[in-house]
XYZ file of C-alpha atoms in Angstrom:
98
model
C 0.000 0.000 0.000
C 1.196 3.501 -0.798
C -0.063 6.588 0.980
C 0.817 10.089 -0.157
C -0.491 12.954 1.891
C 0.172 16.020 -0.211
C -0.416 19.293 1.604
C -0.202 22.730 0.007
C -0.831 25.721 2.205
C -2.869 28.511 0.596
C -3.653 26.699 -2.660
C -7.112 27.281 -4.085
C -8.924 24.150 -5.238
C -10.744 26.078 -7.956
C -7.372 26.703 -9.645
C -6.677 22.965 -10.088
C -7.806 20.909 -13.068
C -8.901 18.033 -10.852
C -11.522 20.376 -9.399
C -12.647 21.803 -12.739
C -10.211 24.569 -13.689
C -9.731 24.601 -17.474
C -6.405 26.534 -17.575
C -4.135 23.438 -17.394
C -2.317 25.011 -14.449
C -1.767 21.713 -12.594
C -1.147 18.887 -15.109
C 0.986 16.741 -12.787
C -1.475 16.944 -9.899
C -4.336 16.242 -12.277
C -2.550 13.093 -13.503
C -1.860 11.961 -9.933
C -5.511 12.544 -9.043
C -6.692 10.157 -11.766
C -5.539 7.141 -9.714
C -6.063 8.645 -6.275
C -8.716 9.269 -3.676
C -9.764 12.871 -4.189
C -11.821 14.640 -1.562
C -14.562 16.962 -2.751
C -15.029 18.553 0.675
C -12.375 19.199 3.278
C -12.546 21.565 6.199
C -9.713 23.156 8.135
C -9.885 23.005 11.915
C -8.407 26.486 12.236
C -7.857 29.605 10.192
C -4.058 29.269 10.147
C -1.485 26.587 9.406
C -0.075 25.485 12.774
C -3.282 24.243 14.429
C -4.664 22.987 11.104
C -1.551 20.899 10.453
C -1.680 19.633 14.025
C -5.215 18.402 13.414
C -4.246 16.853 10.087
C -1.421 14.837 11.654
C -3.230 13.837 14.842
C -6.913 13.602 13.935
C -7.682 15.824 16.927
C -9.113 19.276 17.388
C -6.610 22.033 18.303
C -8.019 22.280 21.818
C -7.006 18.610 22.297
C -3.622 18.441 20.517
C -2.418 21.742 21.978
C -0.970 23.611 18.975
C -3.247 26.619 19.265
C -0.849 29.557 19.441
C 2.593 30.605 18.240
C 4.224 29.575 21.526
C 2.496 26.185 21.930
C 3.246 23.079 19.875
C 1.662 19.666 19.864
C 1.385 18.008 23.255
C 4.237 15.471 23.515
C 1.948 12.535 24.327
C -0.333 13.049 21.293
C 0.063 10.255 18.688
C 1.038 11.534 15.254
C 0.241 10.057 11.844
C 3.860 9.110 10.934
C 4.248 7.101 14.160
C 0.881 5.394 13.666
C 1.777 4.458 10.081
C 5.221 3.282 11.217
C 3.683 0.935 13.781
C 1.554 -0.475 10.952
C 4.738 -1.308 9.034
C 4.732 1.608 6.595
C 7.782 3.766 5.937
C 7.262 7.490 6.175
C 9.113 10.557 4.971
C 8.603 14.226 4.413
C 9.588 16.612 1.660
C 9.265 20.287 2.391
C 9.949 23.490 0.537
C 10.578 25.299 3.799
């Protein structure tokens, strides 16, 4: 099994071909989407990246995982997606432009 969780901060879905844009602005993502699970509706748990990413990688609301402000990160005892996948025998990695 292969799992790719591709996250782009501040990218508008209506500018991607997979969601109907006709400008051919995202040909590689559109090709990937052809053989992928594509979500039609997704909702952020916060209005900014840190708590939203915390929710994405823990499955918890910000009030539970703790990353709700600039000076607070995830609670150390909160299970994170890479560790959960690792325990299931999957290898994980991250690629970041930052």
